[in-house]
Amino acid sequence: MHADLGPWPRPVSLTDIEYAVLRHIRLDPGKSRTEIAAALGLSKSMLTKAVANFDRFKLVREERATLDDGERGQPPLRLSLNDDAFHSIGLYVRQGHYAVTRSDLSGNIRERVARQADAVIEPIVDDIARLIAGSPSPILGVGHAVPAIVGEDGTLFEVTPTQAALPLQELAETISARFRLPVYWDNGAYCVAAFEAHRPRTHYRGLFYITLDFGVGGGLFAKDAVFRGAHNQAANIGALIPETGDRPSLPDLARHLGCPLDRLSDDFLARLFHEGDRRLLDWIDDRGEKLSKPLATVVQLFNPDAIVVGGFFPREILERLCARVDLGALDVPGRRPLIRPTLLVTQLLGPAGLAEAASLLPIAAELLGQHSPMANARRPR
């Protein structure tokens, strides 16, 4: 029997200032204490206190910089994350396929499993157990990128129709009961948007992510956090492309090619692309043009630094599709256009990419002071 026992015990106790310092160290590794304090407007004593607390959990390391030729004096200490202080598990499941990863604190994949499987729960739990057993570091939690809109309280209130039969709630409850770990989950597009914006040495003030998979979805990262709107549904760009219209999604392409949806594997699509299949190339060019107005709307409303495209298509297809997008489609003649964002394809493609992105959820919640919805699975008594 299960009972709701309240919040999970947190492995690390940090203040808001310490969260901000740790976020800065993760994004800008190799900075000195003086540089970090100046960037965050902190006093030397406040930063010293924060680093002392990090030392309790071995979260950061300090290494003496080397002097360039001609420089004199004591070189400064440079701070960076101790990536192996903790690890986290990332998970993505879709019909007939799942992927599980183990990542370090900077988001580097240390181990990955991807399988075709009809039975979902037991194989996934067994693979998570193997990844945890092989970890040299304590596990912060499990992050799950779900094909659904997730409420702020962790409630799933809209699952992609083609994936509605997945036992997502039962899986979360089984994982939390088996491993005594918190399970965080979020919409897959939100997961990738956050992961892309949190990459070390990136400085995005605003990043928009659009996913082209079994549907069309989006996520916006702005001001150091996922922009969720009033009801955790912001940036759902698929609403700008009607379900009855020409959508750059796998079901839409299956209808266009006249073949079953389950035939559209990466290998099959890549082969068609490299063979120059006219039906596929025409579809790519048409759907790329049809993305111009929705993405131009993103530019007008949010003016992001970057628009990142991903999903379940091979990279070469997404790159050709991006080449057909006109981000200036809504520019007004005679008025100075907005600065165009960079348009690029994510490295996080397919189920393995979504699992990698999901591994950030426990890190964001436990160490970066950012909201990750906790799966409302019940804890074991």
Short mmCIF file of N, CA, C and O in Angstrom, two decimals, residues 118-218:
data_model
loop_
_atom_site.label_atom_id
_atom_site.label_comp_id
_atom_site.label_asym_id
_atom_site.label_seq_id
_atom_site.Cartn_x
_atom_site.Cartn_y
_atom_site.Cartn_z
N ASP A 118 7.97 -3.71 -26.50
CA ASP A 118 6.52 -3.57 -26.37
C ASP A 118 6.12 -3.50 -24.90
O ASP A 118 5.28 -2.69 -24.52
N ALA A 119 6.72 -4.36 -24.08
CA ALA A 119 6.48 -4.29 -22.63
C ALA A 119 7.31 -3.14 -22.08
O ALA A 119 8.52 -3.10 -22.26
N VAL A 120 6.65 -2.21 -21.40
CA VAL A 120 7.33 -0.96 -21.06
C VAL A 120 7.96 -0.97 -19.67
O VAL A 120 9.15 -0.71 -19.52
N ILE A 121 7.21 -1.30 -18.64
CA ILE A 121 7.63 -0.96 -17.28
C ILE A 121 8.83 -1.78 -16.82
O ILE A 121 9.86 -1.21 -16.40
N GLU A 122 8.74 -3.09 -16.86
CA GLU A 122 9.81 -3.91 -16.29
C GLU A 122 11.15 -3.73 -17.00
O GLU A 122 12.19 -3.59 -16.36
N PRO A 123 11.21 -3.73 -18.36
CA PRO A 123 12.51 -3.49 -19.01
C PRO A 123 13.11 -2.14 -18.65
O PRO A 123 14.32 -2.02 -18.44
N ILE A 124 12.28 -1.10 -18.57
CA ILE A 124 12.80 0.23 -18.22
C ILE A 124 13.35 0.23 -16.81
O ILE A 124 14.45 0.73 -16.55
N VAL A 125 12.59 -0.34 -15.88
CA VAL A 125 13.04 -0.37 -14.48
C VAL A 125 14.34 -1.16 -14.36
O VAL A 125 15.26 -0.77 -13.63
N ASP A 126 14.45 -2.26 -15.09
CA ASP A 126 15.68 -3.05 -15.04
C ASP A 126 16.87 -2.25 -15.59
O ASP A 126 17.98 -2.30 -15.03
N ASP A 127 16.67 -1.52 -16.68
CA ASP A 127 17.76 -0.73 -17.24
C ASP A 127 18.14 0.43 -16.32
O ASP A 127 19.33 0.75 -16.17
N ILE A 128 17.16 1.08 -15.70
CA ILE A 128 17.48 2.12 -14.72
C ILE A 128 18.30 1.54 -13.58
O ILE A 128 19.27 2.15 -13.11
N ALA A 129 17.92 0.35 -13.12
CA ALA A 129 18.66 -0.30 -12.03
C ALA A 129 20.11 -0.53 -12.42
O ALA A 129 21.02 -0.31 -11.62
N ARG A 130 20.35 -0.96 -13.67
CA ARG A 130 21.72 -1.20 -14.11
C ARG A 130 22.51 0.12 -14.18
O ARG A 130 23.68 0.16 -13.80
N LEU A 131 21.89 1.18 -14.67
CA LEU A 131 22.58 2.46 -14.74
C LEU A 131 22.90 3.01 -13.36
O LEU A 131 23.98 3.57 -13.14
N ILE A 132 21.98 2.85 -12.42
CA ILE A 132 22.23 3.31 -11.06
C ILE A 132 23.35 2.49 -10.42
O ILE A 132 24.25 3.03 -9.77
N ALA A 133 23.30 1.17 -10.62
CA ALA A 133 24.33 0.30 -10.03
C ALA A 133 25.71 0.63 -10.58
O ALA A 133 26.72 0.49 -9.87
N GLY A 134 25.78 1.08 -11.84
CA GLY A 134 27.07 1.40 -12.44
C GLY A 134 27.55 2.81 -12.19
O GLY A 134 28.64 3.17 -12.66
N SER A 135 26.78 3.59 -11.45
CA SER A 135 27.16 5.00 -11.24
C SER A 135 28.18 5.12 -10.13
O SER A 135 28.01 4.55 -9.04
N PRO A 136 29.25 5.90 -10.35
CA PRO A 136 30.23 6.14 -9.28
C PRO A 136 29.76 7.22 -8.31
O PRO A 136 30.45 7.50 -7.32
N SER A 137 28.59 7.81 -8.58
CA SER A 137 28.11 8.95 -7.81
C SER A 137 26.67 8.74 -7.35
O SER A 137 25.92 7.98 -7.99
N PRO A 138 26.26 9.41 -6.27
CA PRO A 138 24.86 9.33 -5.86
C PRO A 138 23.95 9.87 -6.97
O PRO A 138 24.32 10.78 -7.70
N ILE A 139 22.74 9.31 -7.07
CA ILE A 139 21.78 9.73 -8.08
C ILE A 139 20.81 10.74 -7.47
O ILE A 139 20.19 10.50 -6.44
N LEU A 140 20.68 11.90 -8.13
CA LEU A 140 19.79 12.95 -7.64
C LEU A 140 18.32 12.59 -7.83
O LEU A 140 17.47 12.96 -7.00
N GLY A 141 17.99 11.94 -8.93
CA GLY A 141 16.61 11.63 -9.23
C GLY A 141 16.48 11.17 -10.66
O GLY A 141 17.48 11.01 -11.38
N VAL A 142 15.24 10.97 -11.08
CA VAL A 142 14.93 10.53 -12.44
C VAL A 142 14.12 11.62 -13.13
O VAL A 142 13.12 12.09 -12.59
N GLY A 143 14.57 12.01 -14.32
CA GLY A 143 13.82 12.97 -15.13
C GLY A 143 13.19 12.26 -16.31
O GLY A 143 13.84 11.45 -16.97
N HIS A 144 11.93 12.56 -16.58
CA HIS A 144 11.19 11.87 -17.64
C HIS A 144 10.60 12.91 -18.58
O HIS A 144 9.77 13.73 -18.17
N ALA A 145 11.03 12.91 -19.83
CA ALA A 145 10.44 13.77 -20.86
C ALA A 145 9.21 13.06 -21.39
O ALA A 145 9.31 12.01 -22.01
N VAL A 146 8.03 13.63 -21.14
CA VAL A 146 6.79 12.95 -21.49
C VAL A 146 6.14 13.59 -22.72
O VAL A 146 6.25 14.80 -22.93
N PRO A 147 5.44 12.78 -23.54
CA PRO A 147 4.72 13.32 -24.71
C PRO A 147 3.37 13.88 -24.26
O PRO A 147 2.31 13.39 -24.63
N ALA A 148 3.43 14.92 -23.43
CA ALA A 148 2.21 15.44 -22.80
C ALA A 148 2.44 16.86 -22.31
O ALA A 148 3.57 17.30 -22.15
N ILE A 149 1.34 17.56 -22.05
CA ILE A 149 1.39 18.82 -21.33
C ILE A 149 1.27 18.48 -19.85
O ILE A 149 0.43 17.68 -19.44
N VAL A 150 2.13 19.08 -19.04
CA VAL A 150 2.22 18.75 -17.61
C VAL A 150 1.82 19.97 -16.81
O VAL A 150 2.33 21.08 -17.03
N GLY A 151 0.93 19.80 -15.86
CA GLY A 151 0.56 20.89 -14.96
C GLY A 151 1.69 21.23 -14.01
O GLY A 151 2.60 20.42 -13.78
N GLU A 152 1.64 22.41 -13.44
CA GLU A 152 2.69 22.83 -12.51
C GLU A 152 2.80 21.90 -11.32
O GLU A 152 3.86 21.73 -10.73
N ASP A 153 1.67 21.26 -10.96
CA ASP A 153 1.67 20.33 -9.83
C ASP A 153 2.04 18.91 -10.24
O ASP A 153 1.98 17.98 -9.44
N GLY A 154 2.43 18.72 -11.51
CA GLY A 154 2.84 17.40 -11.97
C GLY A 154 1.74 16.58 -12.61
O GLY A 154 1.98 15.44 -13.02
N THR A 155 0.54 17.14 -12.71
CA THR A 155 -0.56 16.41 -13.32
C THR A 155 -0.43 16.38 -14.84
O THR A 155 -0.16 17.40 -15.47
N LEU A 156 -0.62 15.21 -15.43
CA LEU A 156 -0.67 15.10 -16.88
C LEU A 156 -2.09 15.39 -17.33
O LEU A 156 -3.02 14.67 -16.95
N PHE A 157 -2.28 16.44 -18.14
CA PHE A 157 -3.65 16.72 -18.54
C PHE A 157 -3.85 16.74 -20.05
O PHE A 157 -4.94 17.00 -20.51
N GLU A 158 -2.83 16.45 -20.83
CA GLU A 158 -3.03 16.24 -22.25
C GLU A 158 -1.85 15.45 -22.80
O GLU A 158 -0.73 15.93 -22.84
N VAL A 159 -2.12 14.21 -23.20
CA VAL A 159 -1.10 13.33 -23.76
C VAL A 159 -1.28 13.29 -25.28
O VAL A 159 -2.41 13.26 -25.77
N THR A 160 -0.16 13.32 -26.02
CA THR A 160 -0.24 13.20 -27.48
C THR A 160 -1.09 11.98 -27.85
O THR A 160 -0.84 10.88 -27.34
N PRO A 161 -2.11 12.14 -28.71
CA PRO A 161 -3.06 11.05 -28.98
C PRO A 161 -2.40 9.73 -29.36
O PRO A 161 -2.85 8.66 -28.91
N THR A 162 -1.35 9.76 -30.19
CA THR A 162 -0.73 8.50 -30.61
C THR A 162 0.00 7.79 -29.47
O THR A 162 0.37 6.63 -29.60
N GLN A 163 0.21 8.49 -28.35
CA GLN A 163 0.95 7.91 -27.22
C GLN A 163 0.07 7.76 -25.98
O GLN A 163 0.56 7.50 -24.88
N ALA A 164 -1.23 7.93 -26.14
CA ALA A 164 -2.13 7.98 -24.98
C ALA A 164 -2.19 6.67 -24.20
O ALA A 164 -2.56 6.66 -23.02
N ALA A 165 -1.84 5.55 -24.82
CA ALA A 165 -1.92 4.26 -24.13
C ALA A 165 -0.72 3.98 -23.23
O ALA A 165 -0.71 2.97 -22.51
N LEU A 166 0.29 4.83 -23.25
CA LEU A 166 1.47 4.59 -22.42
C LEU A 166 1.11 4.65 -20.94
O LEU A 166 0.40 5.56 -20.51
N PRO A 167 1.62 3.72 -20.12
CA PRO A 167 1.32 3.72 -18.68
C PRO A 167 2.24 4.68 -17.92
O PRO A 167 3.02 4.28 -17.04
N LEU A 168 2.18 5.96 -18.24
CA LEU A 168 3.12 6.93 -17.70
C LEU A 168 3.03 7.05 -16.18
O LEU A 168 4.05 7.10 -15.48
N GLN A 169 1.81 7.12 -15.65
CA GLN A 169 1.64 7.26 -14.20
C GLN A 169 2.15 6.02 -13.46
O GLN A 169 2.86 6.11 -12.47
N GLU A 170 1.78 4.86 -13.96
CA GLU A 170 2.22 3.61 -13.33
C GLU A 170 3.74 3.49 -13.37
O GLU A 170 4.36 3.03 -12.40
N LEU A 171 4.34 3.91 -14.47
CA LEU A 171 5.79 3.85 -14.59
C LEU A 171 6.46 4.75 -13.56
O LEU A 171 7.43 4.34 -12.88
N ALA A 172 5.95 5.97 -13.39
CA ALA A 172 6.52 6.89 -12.40
C ALA A 172 6.40 6.32 -10.99
O ALA A 172 7.34 6.40 -10.18
N GLU A 173 5.25 5.74 -10.68
CA GLU A 173 5.06 5.17 -9.34
C GLU A 173 5.99 3.99 -9.12
O GLU A 173 6.56 3.82 -8.03
N THR A 174 6.18 3.17 -10.13
CA THR A 174 7.06 2.01 -10.00
C THR A 174 8.50 2.45 -9.78
O THR A 174 9.21 1.89 -8.93
N ILE A 175 8.96 3.45 -10.53
CA ILE A 175 10.33 3.94 -10.39
C ILE A 175 10.55 4.53 -8.99
O ILE A 175 11.56 4.23 -8.32
N SER A 176 9.63 5.36 -8.53
CA SER A 176 9.82 5.99 -7.22
C SER A 176 9.80 4.96 -6.10
O SER A 176 10.55 5.05 -5.13
N ALA A 177 8.93 3.92 -6.23
CA ALA A 177 8.86 2.88 -5.21
C ALA A 177 10.10 2.00 -5.21
O ALA A 177 10.63 1.63 -4.15
N ARG A 178 10.59 1.68 -6.41
CA ARG A 178 11.73 0.75 -6.51
C ARG A 178 13.03 1.40 -6.05
O ARG A 178 13.84 0.76 -5.36
N PHE A 179 13.24 2.68 -6.41
CA PHE A 179 14.56 3.27 -6.18
C PHE A 179 14.58 4.34 -5.09
O PHE A 179 15.65 4.87 -4.78
N ARG A 180 13.42 4.65 -4.50
CA ARG A 180 13.35 5.68 -3.45
C ARG A 180 13.96 6.99 -3.94
O ARG A 180 14.72 7.64 -3.23
N LEU A 181 13.63 7.34 -5.17
CA LEU A 181 14.13 8.57 -5.78
C LEU A 181 12.96 9.41 -6.27
O LEU A 181 11.94 8.87 -6.69
N PRO A 182 13.12 10.75 -6.26
CA PRO A 182 12.08 11.59 -6.85
C PRO A 182 12.06 11.43 -8.37
O PRO A 182 13.10 11.26 -9.00
N VAL A 183 10.88 11.45 -8.94
CA VAL A 183 10.70 11.40 -10.39
C VAL A 183 10.13 12.74 -10.83
O VAL A 183 9.06 13.15 -10.39
N TYR A 184 10.88 13.43 -11.69
CA TYR A 184 10.42 14.70 -12.26
C TYR A 184 10.05 14.43 -13.71
O TYR A 184 10.72 13.68 -14.41
N TRP A 185 8.97 15.07 -14.17
CA TRP A 185 8.65 14.94 -15.59
C TRP A 185 8.18 16.27 -16.13
O TRP A 185 7.70 17.14 -15.41
N ASP A 186 8.37 16.44 -17.43
CA ASP A 186 7.92 17.66 -18.09
C ASP A 186 7.74 17.36 -19.57
O ASP A 186 8.26 16.36 -20.09
N ASN A 187 6.98 18.23 -20.22
CA ASN A 187 6.81 18.15 -21.66
C ASN A 187 8.16 18.06 -22.35
O ASN A 187 9.10 18.77 -21.99
N GLY A 188 8.28 17.19 -23.35
CA GLY A 188 9.56 16.99 -24.00
C GLY A 188 10.16 18.25 -24.58
O GLY A 188 11.38 18.47 -24.50
N ALA A 189 9.32 19.13 -25.16
CA ALA A 189 9.84 20.37 -25.73
C ALA A 189 10.42 21.28 -24.65
O ALA A 189 11.45 21.93 -24.85
N TYR A 190 9.76 21.33 -23.49
CA TYR A 190 10.29 22.13 -22.38
C TYR A 190 11.65 21.58 -21.93
O TYR A 190 12.56 22.34 -21.59
N CYS A 191 11.75 20.25 -21.90
CA CYS A 191 13.01 19.63 -21.47
C CYS A 191 14.17 20.03 -22.39
O CYS A 191 15.25 20.39 -21.92
N VAL A 192 13.94 19.97 -23.71
CA VAL A 192 15.02 20.28 -24.65
C VAL A 192 15.33 21.78 -24.61
O VAL A 192 16.50 22.17 -24.65
N ALA A 193 14.31 22.63 -24.53
CA ALA A 193 14.56 24.08 -24.45
C ALA A 193 15.44 24.40 -23.25
O ALA A 193 16.40 25.17 -23.36
N ALA A 194 15.14 23.81 -22.09
CA ALA A 194 15.94 24.07 -20.90
C ALA A 194 17.35 23.52 -21.04
O ALA A 194 18.33 24.18 -20.67
N PHE A 195 17.48 22.31 -21.59
CA PHE A 195 18.81 21.72 -21.74
C PHE A 195 19.68 22.55 -22.67
O PHE A 195 20.85 22.82 -22.37
N GLU A 196 19.11 22.97 -23.80
CA GLU A 196 19.88 23.79 -24.75
C GLU A 196 20.33 25.10 -24.10
O GLU A 196 21.46 25.54 -24.31
N ALA A 197 19.46 25.72 -23.33
CA ALA A 197 19.80 27.00 -22.71
C ALA A 197 20.76 26.85 -21.54
O ALA A 197 21.42 27.82 -21.15
N HIS A 198 20.86 25.64 -20.99
CA HIS A 198 21.76 25.39 -19.86
C HIS A 198 23.11 24.82 -20.28
O HIS A 198 23.92 24.47 -19.41
N ARG A 199 23.35 24.69 -21.56
CA ARG A 199 24.65 24.14 -21.96
C ARG A 199 25.76 25.05 -21.44
O ARG A 199 25.69 26.27 -21.59
N PRO A 200 26.80 24.48 -20.83
CA PRO A 200 27.93 25.31 -20.38
C PRO A 200 28.48 26.16 -21.51
O PRO A 200 28.56 25.72 -22.67
N ARG A 201 28.80 27.39 -21.15
CA ARG A 201 29.37 28.40 -22.06
C ARG A 201 28.37 28.87 -23.13
O ARG A 201 28.76 29.35 -24.18
N THR A 202 27.09 28.73 -22.83
CA THR A 202 26.08 29.37 -23.66
C THR A 202 25.48 30.53 -22.88
O THR A 202 25.45 30.51 -21.65
N HIS A 203 25.04 31.56 -23.59
CA HIS A 203 24.52 32.74 -22.91
C HIS A 203 23.27 33.22 -23.63
O HIS A 203 23.20 34.33 -24.13
N TYR A 204 22.27 32.34 -23.69
CA TYR A 204 21.02 32.70 -24.35
C TYR A 204 20.16 33.54 -23.42
O TYR A 204 19.84 33.13 -22.30
N ARG A 205 19.76 34.71 -23.88
CA ARG A 205 18.79 35.51 -23.14
C ARG A 205 17.38 35.01 -23.43
O ARG A 205 16.48 35.15 -22.61
N GLY A 206 17.19 34.43 -24.61
CA GLY A 206 15.91 33.84 -24.97
C GLY A 206 16.15 32.77 -26.02
O GLY A 206 16.88 32.98 -26.99
N LEU A 207 15.55 31.60 -25.83
CA LEU A 207 15.72 30.49 -26.76
C LEU A 207 14.36 29.83 -26.97
O LEU A 207 13.65 29.54 -26.01
N PHE A 208 14.00 29.63 -28.23
CA PHE A 208 12.75 28.94 -28.55
C PHE A 208 13.08 27.60 -29.21
O PHE A 208 13.92 27.54 -30.10
N TYR A 209 12.42 26.55 -28.73
CA TYR A 209 12.63 25.22 -29.29
C TYR A 209 11.32 24.73 -29.91
O TYR A 209 10.25 24.86 -29.31
N ILE A 210 11.40 24.19 -31.12
CA ILE A 210 10.23 23.59 -31.77
C ILE A 210 10.55 22.14 -32.08
O ILE A 210 11.62 21.83 -32.62
N THR A 211 9.65 21.25 -31.69
CA THR A 211 9.84 19.83 -31.93
C THR A 211 8.86 19.36 -32.99
O THR A 211 7.68 19.71 -32.97
N LEU A 212 9.36 18.57 -33.93
CA LEU A 212 8.56 17.98 -35.00
C LEU A 212 8.64 16.48 -34.84
O LEU A 212 9.63 15.85 -35.20
N ASP A 213 7.61 15.90 -34.23
CA ASP A 213 7.63 14.46 -33.97
C ASP A 213 6.28 13.87 -34.31
O ASP A 213 5.89 13.87 -35.47
N PHE A 214 5.53 13.36 -33.31
CA PHE A 214 4.20 12.86 -33.60
C PHE A 214 3.19 13.99 -33.71
O PHE A 214 2.04 13.78 -34.08
N GLY A 215 3.61 15.17 -33.36
CA GLY A 215 2.84 16.39 -33.51
C GLY A 215 3.83 17.53 -33.67
O GLY A 215 4.97 17.33 -34.10
N VAL A 216 3.40 18.73 -33.32
CA VAL A 216 4.28 19.90 -33.32
C VAL A 216 4.14 20.58 -31.97
O VAL A 216 3.03 20.85 -31.51
N GLY A 217 5.25 20.81 -31.30
CA GLY A 217 5.22 21.45 -29.99
C GLY A 217 6.35 22.44 -29.85
O GLY A 217 7.23 22.54 -30.71
N GLY A 218 6.34 23.17 -28.75
CA GLY A 218 7.39 24.18 -28.56
C GLY A 218 7.65 24.45 -27.10
O GLY A 218 6.87 24.10 -26.21
#
